[in-house]
Short mmCIF file of C-alpha atoms in Angstrom, two decimals:
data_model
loop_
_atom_site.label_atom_id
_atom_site.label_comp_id
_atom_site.label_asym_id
_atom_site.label_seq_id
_atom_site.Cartn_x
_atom_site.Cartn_y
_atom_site.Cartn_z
CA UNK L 1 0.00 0.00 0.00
CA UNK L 2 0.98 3.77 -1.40
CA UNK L 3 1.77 5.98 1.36
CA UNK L 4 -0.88 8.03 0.06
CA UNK L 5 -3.03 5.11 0.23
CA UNK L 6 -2.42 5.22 3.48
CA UNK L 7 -2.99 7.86 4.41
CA UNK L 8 -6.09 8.45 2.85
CA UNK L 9 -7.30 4.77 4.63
CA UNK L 10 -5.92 6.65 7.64
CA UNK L 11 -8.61 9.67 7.45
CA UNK L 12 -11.37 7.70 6.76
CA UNK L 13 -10.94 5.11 9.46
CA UNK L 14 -10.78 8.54 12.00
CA UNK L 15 -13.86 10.18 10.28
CA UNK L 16 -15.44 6.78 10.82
CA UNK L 17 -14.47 6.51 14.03
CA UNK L 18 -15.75 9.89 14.86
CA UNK L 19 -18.56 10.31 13.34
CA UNK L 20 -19.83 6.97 14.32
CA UNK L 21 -19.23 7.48 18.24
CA UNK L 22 -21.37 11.27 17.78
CA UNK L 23 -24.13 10.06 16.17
CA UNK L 24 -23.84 6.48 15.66
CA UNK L 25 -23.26 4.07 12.83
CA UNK L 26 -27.49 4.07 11.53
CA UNK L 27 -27.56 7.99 11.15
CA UNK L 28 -23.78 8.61 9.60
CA UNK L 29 -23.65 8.80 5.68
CA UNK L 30 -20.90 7.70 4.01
CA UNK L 31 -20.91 10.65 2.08
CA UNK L 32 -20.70 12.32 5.73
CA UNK L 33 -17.73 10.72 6.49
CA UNK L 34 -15.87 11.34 2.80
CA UNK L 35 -16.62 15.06 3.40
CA UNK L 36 -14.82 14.62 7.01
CA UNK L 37 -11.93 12.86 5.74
CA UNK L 38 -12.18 15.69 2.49
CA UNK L 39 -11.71 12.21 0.04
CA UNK L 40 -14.09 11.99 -2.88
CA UNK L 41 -17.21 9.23 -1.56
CA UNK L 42 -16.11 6.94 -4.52
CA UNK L 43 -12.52 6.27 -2.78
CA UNK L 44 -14.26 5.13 0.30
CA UNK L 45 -16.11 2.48 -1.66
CA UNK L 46 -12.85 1.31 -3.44
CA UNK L 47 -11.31 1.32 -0.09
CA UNK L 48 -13.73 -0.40 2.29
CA UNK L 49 -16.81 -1.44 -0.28
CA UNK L 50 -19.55 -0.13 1.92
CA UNK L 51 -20.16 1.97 5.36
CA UNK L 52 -20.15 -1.43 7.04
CA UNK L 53 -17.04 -2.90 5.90
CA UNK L 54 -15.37 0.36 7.00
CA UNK L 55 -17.29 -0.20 10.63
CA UNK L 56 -15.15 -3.40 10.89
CA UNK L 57 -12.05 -1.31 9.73
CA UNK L 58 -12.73 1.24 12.35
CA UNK L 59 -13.04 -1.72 14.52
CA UNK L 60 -10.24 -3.77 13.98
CA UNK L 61 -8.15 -0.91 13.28
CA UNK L 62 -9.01 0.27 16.69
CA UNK L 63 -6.31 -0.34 19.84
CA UNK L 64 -8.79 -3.54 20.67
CA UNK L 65 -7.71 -5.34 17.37
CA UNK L 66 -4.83 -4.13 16.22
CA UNK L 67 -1.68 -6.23 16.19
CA UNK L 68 -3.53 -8.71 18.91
CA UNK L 69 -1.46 -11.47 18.00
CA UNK L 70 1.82 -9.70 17.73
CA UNK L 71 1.02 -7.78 21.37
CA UNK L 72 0.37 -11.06 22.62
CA UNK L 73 3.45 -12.66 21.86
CA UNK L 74 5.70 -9.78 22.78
CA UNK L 75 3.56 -10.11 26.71
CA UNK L 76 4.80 -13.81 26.24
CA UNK L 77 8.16 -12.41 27.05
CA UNK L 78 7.31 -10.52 30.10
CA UNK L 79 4.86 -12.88 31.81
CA UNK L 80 5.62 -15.18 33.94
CA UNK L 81 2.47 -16.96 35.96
CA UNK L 82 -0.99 -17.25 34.23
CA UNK L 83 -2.39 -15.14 36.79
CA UNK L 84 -0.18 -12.19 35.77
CA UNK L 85 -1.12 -13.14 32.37
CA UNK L 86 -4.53 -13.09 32.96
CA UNK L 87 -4.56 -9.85 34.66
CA UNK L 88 -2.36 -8.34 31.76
CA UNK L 89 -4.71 -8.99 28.95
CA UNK L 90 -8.08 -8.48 30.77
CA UNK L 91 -6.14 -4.96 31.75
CA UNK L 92 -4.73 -4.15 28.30
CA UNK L 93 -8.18 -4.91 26.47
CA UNK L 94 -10.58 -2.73 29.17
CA UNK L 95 -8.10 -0.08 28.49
CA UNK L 96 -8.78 -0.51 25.01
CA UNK L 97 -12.02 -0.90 24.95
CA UNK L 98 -12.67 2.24 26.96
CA UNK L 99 -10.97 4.31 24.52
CA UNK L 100 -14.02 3.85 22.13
CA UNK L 101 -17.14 3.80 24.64
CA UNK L 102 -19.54 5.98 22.50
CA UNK L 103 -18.68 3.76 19.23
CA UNK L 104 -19.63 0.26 21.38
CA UNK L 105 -22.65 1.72 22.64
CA UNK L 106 -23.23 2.35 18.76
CA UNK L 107 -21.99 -1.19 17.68
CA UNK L 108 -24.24 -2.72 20.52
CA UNK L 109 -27.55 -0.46 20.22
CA UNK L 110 -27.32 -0.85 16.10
CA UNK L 111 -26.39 -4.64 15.35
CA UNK L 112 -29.97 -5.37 14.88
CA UNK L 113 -29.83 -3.34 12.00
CA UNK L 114 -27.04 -4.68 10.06
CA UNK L 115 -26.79 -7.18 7.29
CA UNK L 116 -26.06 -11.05 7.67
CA UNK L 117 -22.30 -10.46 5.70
CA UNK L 118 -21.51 -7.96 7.75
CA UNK L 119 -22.43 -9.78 10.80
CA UNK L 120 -20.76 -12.57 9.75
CA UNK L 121 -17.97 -10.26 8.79
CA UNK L 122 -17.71 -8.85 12.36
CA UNK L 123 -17.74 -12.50 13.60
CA UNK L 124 -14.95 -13.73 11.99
CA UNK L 125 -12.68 -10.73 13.26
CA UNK L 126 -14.02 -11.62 17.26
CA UNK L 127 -12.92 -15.33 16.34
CA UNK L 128 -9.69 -14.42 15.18
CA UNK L 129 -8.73 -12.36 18.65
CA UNK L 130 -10.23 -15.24 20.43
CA UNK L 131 -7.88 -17.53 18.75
CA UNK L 132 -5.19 -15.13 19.48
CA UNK L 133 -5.87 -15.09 22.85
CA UNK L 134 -6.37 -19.60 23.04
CA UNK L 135 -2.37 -19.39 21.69
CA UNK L 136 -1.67 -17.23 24.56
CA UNK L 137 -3.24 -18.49 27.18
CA UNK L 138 -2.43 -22.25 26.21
CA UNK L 139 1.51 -21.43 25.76
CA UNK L 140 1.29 -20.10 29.32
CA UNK L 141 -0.41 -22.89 30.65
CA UNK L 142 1.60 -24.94 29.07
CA UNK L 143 4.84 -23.33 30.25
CA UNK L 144 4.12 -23.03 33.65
CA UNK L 145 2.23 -27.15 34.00
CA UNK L 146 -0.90 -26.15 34.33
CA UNK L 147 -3.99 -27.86 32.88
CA UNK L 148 -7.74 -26.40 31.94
CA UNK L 149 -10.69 -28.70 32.16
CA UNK L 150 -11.90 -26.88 29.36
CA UNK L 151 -9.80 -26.04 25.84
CA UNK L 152 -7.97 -23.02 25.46
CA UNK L 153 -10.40 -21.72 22.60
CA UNK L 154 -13.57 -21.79 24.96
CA UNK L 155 -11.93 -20.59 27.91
CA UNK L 156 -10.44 -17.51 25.74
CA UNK L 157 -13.92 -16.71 24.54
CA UNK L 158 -15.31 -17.29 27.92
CA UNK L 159 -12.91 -14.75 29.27
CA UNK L 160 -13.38 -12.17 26.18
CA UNK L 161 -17.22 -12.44 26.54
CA UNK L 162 -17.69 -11.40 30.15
CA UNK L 163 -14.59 -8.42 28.99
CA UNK L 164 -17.54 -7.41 27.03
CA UNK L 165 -20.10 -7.81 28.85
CA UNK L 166 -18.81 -5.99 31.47
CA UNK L 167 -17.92 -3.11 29.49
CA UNK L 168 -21.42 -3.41 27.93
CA UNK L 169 -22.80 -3.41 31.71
CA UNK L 170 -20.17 -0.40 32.79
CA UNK L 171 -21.28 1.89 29.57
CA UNK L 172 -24.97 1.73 29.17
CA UNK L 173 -26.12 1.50 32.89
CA UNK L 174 -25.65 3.18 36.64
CA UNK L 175 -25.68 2.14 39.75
CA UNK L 176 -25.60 -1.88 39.19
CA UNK L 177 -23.71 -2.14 42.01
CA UNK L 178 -22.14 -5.33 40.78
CA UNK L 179 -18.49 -4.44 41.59
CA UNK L 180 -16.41 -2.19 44.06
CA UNK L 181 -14.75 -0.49 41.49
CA UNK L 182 -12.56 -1.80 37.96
CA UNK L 183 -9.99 -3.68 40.01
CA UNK L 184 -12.86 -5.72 42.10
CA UNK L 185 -13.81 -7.11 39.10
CA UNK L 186 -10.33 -7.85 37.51
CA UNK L 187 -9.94 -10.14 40.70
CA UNK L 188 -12.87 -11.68 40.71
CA UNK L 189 -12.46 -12.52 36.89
CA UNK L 190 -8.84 -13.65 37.21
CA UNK L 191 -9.85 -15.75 40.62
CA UNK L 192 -12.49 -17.64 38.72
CA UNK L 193 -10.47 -18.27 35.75
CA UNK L 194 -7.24 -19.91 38.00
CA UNK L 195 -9.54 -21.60 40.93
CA UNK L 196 -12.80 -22.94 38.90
CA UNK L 197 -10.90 -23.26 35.41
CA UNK L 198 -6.97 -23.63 36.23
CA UNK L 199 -5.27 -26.80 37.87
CA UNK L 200 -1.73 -28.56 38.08
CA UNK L 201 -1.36 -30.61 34.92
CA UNK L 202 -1.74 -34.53 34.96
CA UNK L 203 0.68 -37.20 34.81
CA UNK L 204 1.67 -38.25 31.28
CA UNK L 205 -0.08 -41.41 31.74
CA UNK L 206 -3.53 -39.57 31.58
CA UNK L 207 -3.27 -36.65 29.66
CA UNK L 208 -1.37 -35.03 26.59
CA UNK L 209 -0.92 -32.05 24.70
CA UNK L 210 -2.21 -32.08 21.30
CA UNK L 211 -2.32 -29.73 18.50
CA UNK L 212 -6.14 -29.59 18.02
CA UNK L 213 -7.59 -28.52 14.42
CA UNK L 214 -7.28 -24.52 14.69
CA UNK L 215 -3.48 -25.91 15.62
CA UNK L 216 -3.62 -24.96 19.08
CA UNK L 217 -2.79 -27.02 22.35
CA UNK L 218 -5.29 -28.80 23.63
CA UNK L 219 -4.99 -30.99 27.00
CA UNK L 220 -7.51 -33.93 27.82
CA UNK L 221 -8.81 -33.28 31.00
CA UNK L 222 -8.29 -35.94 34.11
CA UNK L 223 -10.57 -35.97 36.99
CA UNK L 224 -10.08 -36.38 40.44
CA UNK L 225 -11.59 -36.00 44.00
CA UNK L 226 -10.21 -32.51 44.92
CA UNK L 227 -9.91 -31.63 41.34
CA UNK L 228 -6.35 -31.57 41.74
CA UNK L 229 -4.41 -32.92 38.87
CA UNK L 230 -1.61 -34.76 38.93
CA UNK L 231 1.55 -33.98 37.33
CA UNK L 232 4.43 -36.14 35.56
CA UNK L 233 6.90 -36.51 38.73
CA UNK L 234 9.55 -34.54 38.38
CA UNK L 235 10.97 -34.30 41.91
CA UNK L 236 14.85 -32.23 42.22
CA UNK L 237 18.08 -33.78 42.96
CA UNK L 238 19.46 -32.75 46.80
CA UNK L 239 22.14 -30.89 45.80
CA UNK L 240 19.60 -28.35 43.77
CA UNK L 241 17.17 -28.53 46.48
CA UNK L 242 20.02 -27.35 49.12
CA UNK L 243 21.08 -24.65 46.60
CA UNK L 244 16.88 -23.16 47.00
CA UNK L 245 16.78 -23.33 50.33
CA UNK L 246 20.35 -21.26 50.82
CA UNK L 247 19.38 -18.64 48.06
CA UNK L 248 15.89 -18.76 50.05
CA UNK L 249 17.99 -18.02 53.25
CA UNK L 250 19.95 -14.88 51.64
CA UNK L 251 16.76 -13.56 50.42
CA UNK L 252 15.15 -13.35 54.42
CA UNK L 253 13.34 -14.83 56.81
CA UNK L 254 10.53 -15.66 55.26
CA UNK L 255 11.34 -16.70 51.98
CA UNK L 256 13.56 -19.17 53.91
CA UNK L 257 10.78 -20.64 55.85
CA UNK L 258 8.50 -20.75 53.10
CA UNK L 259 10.75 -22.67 51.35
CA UNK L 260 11.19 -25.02 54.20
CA UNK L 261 7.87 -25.56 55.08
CA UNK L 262 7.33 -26.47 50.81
CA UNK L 263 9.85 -29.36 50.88
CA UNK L 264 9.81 -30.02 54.33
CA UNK L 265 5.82 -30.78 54.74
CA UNK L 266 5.27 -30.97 50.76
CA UNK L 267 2.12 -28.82 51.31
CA UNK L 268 0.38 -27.01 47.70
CA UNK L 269 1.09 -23.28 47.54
CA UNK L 270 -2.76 -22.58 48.34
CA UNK L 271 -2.31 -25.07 51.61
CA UNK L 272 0.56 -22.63 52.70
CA UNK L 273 -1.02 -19.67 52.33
CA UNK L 274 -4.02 -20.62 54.34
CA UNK L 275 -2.18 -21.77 57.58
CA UNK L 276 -2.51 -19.90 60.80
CA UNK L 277 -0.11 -19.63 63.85
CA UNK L 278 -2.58 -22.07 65.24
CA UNK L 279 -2.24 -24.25 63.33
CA UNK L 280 1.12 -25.63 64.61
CA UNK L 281 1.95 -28.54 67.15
CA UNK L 282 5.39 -27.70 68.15
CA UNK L 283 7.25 -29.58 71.04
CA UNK L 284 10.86 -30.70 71.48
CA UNK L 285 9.87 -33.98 69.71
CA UNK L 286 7.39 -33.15 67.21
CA UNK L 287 6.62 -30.25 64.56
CA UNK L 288 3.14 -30.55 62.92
CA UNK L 289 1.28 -28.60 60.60
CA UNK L 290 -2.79 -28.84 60.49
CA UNK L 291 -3.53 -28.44 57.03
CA UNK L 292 -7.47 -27.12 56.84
CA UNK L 293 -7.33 -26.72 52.81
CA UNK L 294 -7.86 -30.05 50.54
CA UNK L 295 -7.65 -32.96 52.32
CA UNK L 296 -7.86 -32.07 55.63
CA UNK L 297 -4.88 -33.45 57.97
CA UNK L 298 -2.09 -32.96 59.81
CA UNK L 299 1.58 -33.33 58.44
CA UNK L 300 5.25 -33.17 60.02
CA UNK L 301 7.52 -30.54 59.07
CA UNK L 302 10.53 -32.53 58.72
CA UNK L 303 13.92 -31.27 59.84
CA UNK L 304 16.16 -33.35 57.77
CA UNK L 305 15.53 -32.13 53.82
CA UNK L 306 17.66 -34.70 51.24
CA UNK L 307 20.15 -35.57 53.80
CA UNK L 308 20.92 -32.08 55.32
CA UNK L 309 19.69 -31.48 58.49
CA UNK L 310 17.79 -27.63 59.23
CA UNK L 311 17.74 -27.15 63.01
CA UNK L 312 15.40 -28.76 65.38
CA UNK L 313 11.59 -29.13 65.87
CA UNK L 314 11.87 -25.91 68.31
CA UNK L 315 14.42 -24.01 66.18
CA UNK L 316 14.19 -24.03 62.72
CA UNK L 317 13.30 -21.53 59.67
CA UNK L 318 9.71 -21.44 60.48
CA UNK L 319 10.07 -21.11 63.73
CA UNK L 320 12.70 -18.14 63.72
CA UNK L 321 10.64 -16.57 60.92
CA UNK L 322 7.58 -16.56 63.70
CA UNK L 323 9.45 -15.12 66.36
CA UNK L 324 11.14 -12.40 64.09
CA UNK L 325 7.63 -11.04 63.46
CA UNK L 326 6.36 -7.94 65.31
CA UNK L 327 2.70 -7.97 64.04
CA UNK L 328 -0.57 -9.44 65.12
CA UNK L 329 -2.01 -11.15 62.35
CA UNK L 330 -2.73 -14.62 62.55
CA UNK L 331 -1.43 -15.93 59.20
CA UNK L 332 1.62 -18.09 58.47
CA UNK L 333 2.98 -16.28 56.40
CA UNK L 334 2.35 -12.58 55.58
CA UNK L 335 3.24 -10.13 53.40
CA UNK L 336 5.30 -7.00 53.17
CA UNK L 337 2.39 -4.39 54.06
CA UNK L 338 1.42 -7.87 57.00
CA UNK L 339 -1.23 -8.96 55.56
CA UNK L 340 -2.19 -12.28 54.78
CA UNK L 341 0.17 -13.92 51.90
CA UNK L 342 -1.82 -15.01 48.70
CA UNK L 343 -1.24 -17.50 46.80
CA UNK L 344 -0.03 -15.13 43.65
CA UNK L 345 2.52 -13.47 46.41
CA UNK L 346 4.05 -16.79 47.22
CA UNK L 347 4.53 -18.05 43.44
CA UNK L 348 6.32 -14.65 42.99
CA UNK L 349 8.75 -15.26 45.83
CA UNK L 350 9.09 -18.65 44.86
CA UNK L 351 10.33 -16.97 41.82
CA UNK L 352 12.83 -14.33 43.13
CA UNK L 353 14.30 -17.82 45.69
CA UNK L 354 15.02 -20.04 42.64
CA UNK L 355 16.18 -17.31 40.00
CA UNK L 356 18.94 -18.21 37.79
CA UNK L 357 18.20 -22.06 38.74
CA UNK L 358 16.98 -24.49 36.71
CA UNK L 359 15.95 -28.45 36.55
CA UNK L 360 18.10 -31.00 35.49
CA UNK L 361 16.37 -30.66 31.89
CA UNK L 362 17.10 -27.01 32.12
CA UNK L 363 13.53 -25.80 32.77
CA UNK L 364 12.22 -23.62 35.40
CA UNK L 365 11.64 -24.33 38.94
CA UNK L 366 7.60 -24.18 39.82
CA UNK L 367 6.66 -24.61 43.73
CA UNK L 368 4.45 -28.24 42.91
CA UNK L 369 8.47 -29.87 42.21
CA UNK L 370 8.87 -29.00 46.03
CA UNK L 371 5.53 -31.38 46.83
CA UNK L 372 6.79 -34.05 44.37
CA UNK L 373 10.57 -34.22 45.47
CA UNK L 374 8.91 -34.21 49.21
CA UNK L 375 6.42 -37.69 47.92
CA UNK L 376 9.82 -39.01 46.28
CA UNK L 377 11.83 -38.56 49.73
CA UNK L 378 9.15 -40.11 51.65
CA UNK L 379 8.74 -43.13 50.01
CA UNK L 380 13.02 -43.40 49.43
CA UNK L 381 13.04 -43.01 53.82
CA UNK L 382 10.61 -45.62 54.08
CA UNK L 383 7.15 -45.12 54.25
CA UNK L 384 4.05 -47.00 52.22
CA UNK L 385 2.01 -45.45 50.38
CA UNK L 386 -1.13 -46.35 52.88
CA UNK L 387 1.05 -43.67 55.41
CA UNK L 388 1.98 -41.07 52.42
CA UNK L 389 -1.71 -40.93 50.85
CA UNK L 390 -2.95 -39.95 54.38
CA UNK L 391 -0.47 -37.05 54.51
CA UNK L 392 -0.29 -36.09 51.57
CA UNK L 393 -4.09 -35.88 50.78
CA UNK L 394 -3.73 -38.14 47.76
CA UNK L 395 -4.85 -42.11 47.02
CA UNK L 396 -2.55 -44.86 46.69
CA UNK L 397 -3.72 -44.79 43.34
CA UNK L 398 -2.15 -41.14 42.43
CA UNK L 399 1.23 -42.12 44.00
CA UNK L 400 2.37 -44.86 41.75
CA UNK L 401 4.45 -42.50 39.81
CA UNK L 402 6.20 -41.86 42.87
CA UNK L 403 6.54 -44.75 44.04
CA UNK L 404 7.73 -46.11 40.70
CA UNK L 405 10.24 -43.13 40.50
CA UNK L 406 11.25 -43.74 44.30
CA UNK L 407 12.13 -47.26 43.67
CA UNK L 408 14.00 -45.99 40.24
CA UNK L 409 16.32 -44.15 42.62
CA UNK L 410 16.84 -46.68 45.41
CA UNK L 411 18.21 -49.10 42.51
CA UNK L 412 20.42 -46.31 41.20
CA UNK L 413 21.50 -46.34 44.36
CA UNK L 414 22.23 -49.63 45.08
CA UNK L 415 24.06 -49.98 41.78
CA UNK L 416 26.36 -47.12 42.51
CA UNK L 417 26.82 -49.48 46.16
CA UNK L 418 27.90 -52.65 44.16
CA UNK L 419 30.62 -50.19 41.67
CA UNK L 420 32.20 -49.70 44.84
CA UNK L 421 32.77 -52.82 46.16
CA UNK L 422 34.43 -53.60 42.66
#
């Protein structure tokens, strides 16, 4: 295209855009808009056919459309939990959306009135950013092991029809009172999407990623009792477990309890977060943890971690994190303003604990290794898998993998043994 072309494609899409958010799409003229952009009416027919095929330019053209894909896969970059990816697009496209209130209202108000092609036309350009958005959202699943019970194309046009709605909702009424404010809802949207859509990925036995027909991944969905799925073990050799829990002691108290209390009582992130100070059992021969999320239990907090010992029951990470703490709150583990750690909070210092380390396969650490290396150890000290379902909240059934992999390592072991005695 000319750069006269253009430019002239440039002025029409703004008339457009302006004249259809004063007086909406039914009552603007193309001749109307021609005069705005001062091009003769005939160019805007070469350019765009008819008014409605330039509505879907002004559309797509617009900051909601425009280079979706592209701004997608540069966030790719820059994201690093689903959550925060979640939270960046539904951000990014309000944002968008809002800059061109008085032209939805217009799009919403008119559709009625428009023909089936252009409908169909319109359609095709929502399915496209809903595609954009399945690649997106399924590459960051799939980065970070996660699994949807549903496929990434539905749950991307779940998620960009209640964007719409609620802009729909937030520009043609008052007073709904359905949300505090713009970030109340961004919570509530990215809470439903990670705890009623979002779960660990399962073990390669029952599930795989495919490439599905629009070429997307698509992962078949295994069910359990606590919807929990279960991943492909992939528990951490000691010496890279030791190496966490020392960059986890440089970074502060905290951060070096939390990651004690992950490998030491292999409890889920959003088990962590929920424990209270009363929820301990701490005597000079016993540290317990009552775990009121899941699977409801109690579990030791073990002071020997792959070999290395880390204090006593009485004096350990968790225990000096507790007593370093000035506040009042109740919680665990709390946050920098002492509030109540989320789950979101943890992953993030999870993240700044294990930076520049990676797995054995050179991938990135994720807190659900710390729960699998913790099943692995278990089993490798001796216990059956009667004893490890009951702490660990899981059925016998679930932890064959690790006891598979557990015996894997024992024989390892013992064949190292008999190269010695050679």
């Amino acid at each position: 295209m000319s750069r006269t072309n253009s430019s002239t494609r440039a002025r029409l899409i703004n008339a457009a855009l302006q004249l259809f958010s004063s007086q909406g799409v039914t009552e603007t003229t193309t001749r109307q808009i021609a005069e705005l952009a001062q091009v003769n009416e005939v160019t805007l027919f070469r350019q765009f056919g008819n008014k409605q095929g330039l509505l879907l330019a002004v559309i797509e053209d617009s900051a909601v459309f425009t280079h979706l894909g592209e701004s997608l896969r540069e966030q790719l970059k820059q994201t690093t939990h689903v959550d925060e990816a979640l939270k960046n697009y539904v951000s990014d496209r309000l944002q968008a959306l809002e800059q061109i209130p008085e032209l939805l209202r217009s799009v919403v108000g008119e559709a009625g009135q428009y023909t089936l092609e252009n409908r169909r036309a319109l359609g095709r350009g929502i399915t496209q950013a809903n595609r954009d958005v399945a690649r997106y959202l399924a590459t960051v699943l799939e980065r970070e092991q996660l699994h949807t019970r549903i496929p990434p194309e539905k749950l991307a046009s779940l998620l960009n029809g209640m964007l719409f709605g609620y802009l729909v909702i937030e520009l043609t009424s008052e007073f709904h009172e359905l949300w505090d404010d713009r970030q109340d809802f961004l919570e509530s949207l990215v809470t439903l999407f990670l705890h009623g859509a979002v779960s660990p990925l399962v073990d390669s036995s029952t599930s795989s990623i495919a490439l599905n027909q629009n070429g997307l991944p698509h992962v078949l969905p295994f069910v359990r009792g606590e919807r929990e799925m279960e991943q492909k073990v992939a528990d951490l050799p000691a010496s890279l477990v030791h190496s966490i829990l020392q960059q986890a002691k440089k970074q502060g108290l905290r951060d070096y309890a939390l990651a004690y209390v992950l490998f030491g009582a292999g409890l889920r992130p959003q088990e962590v977060v929920a424990l209270e100070r009363s929820h301990q059992i701490i005597d000079a021969h016993q540290h317990l943890l009552q775990v009121t999320q899941g699977a409801v239990r109690e579990v030791p907090v073990n002071q020997w971690i792959m070999g290395k010992r880390y204090g006593s029951y009485t004096r350990n990470p968790l225990s000096q994190w507790l007593r370093s703490r000035k506040d009042d709150q109740s919680a665990l583990f709390v946050n920098d303003a002492g509030q109540r750690m989320s789950e979101e909070e943890l992953r993030a210092s999870w993240q700044e604990f294990t930076s520049g380390l990676l797995t054995p396969e050179g991938q990135p650490l994720s807190p659900w290794q710390a729960r699998q290396t913790w099943c692995v150890e278990m089993l490798m000290k001796g216990i059956d898998l009667e004893d490890l379902s009951i702490l660990s909240g899981w059925d016998s059934k679930q932890l064959q993998p690790y006891a598979h992999r557990a015996r894997e390592k024992a024989a390892l072991e013992r064949a190292l043994r008999l190269d010695h005695k050679v």
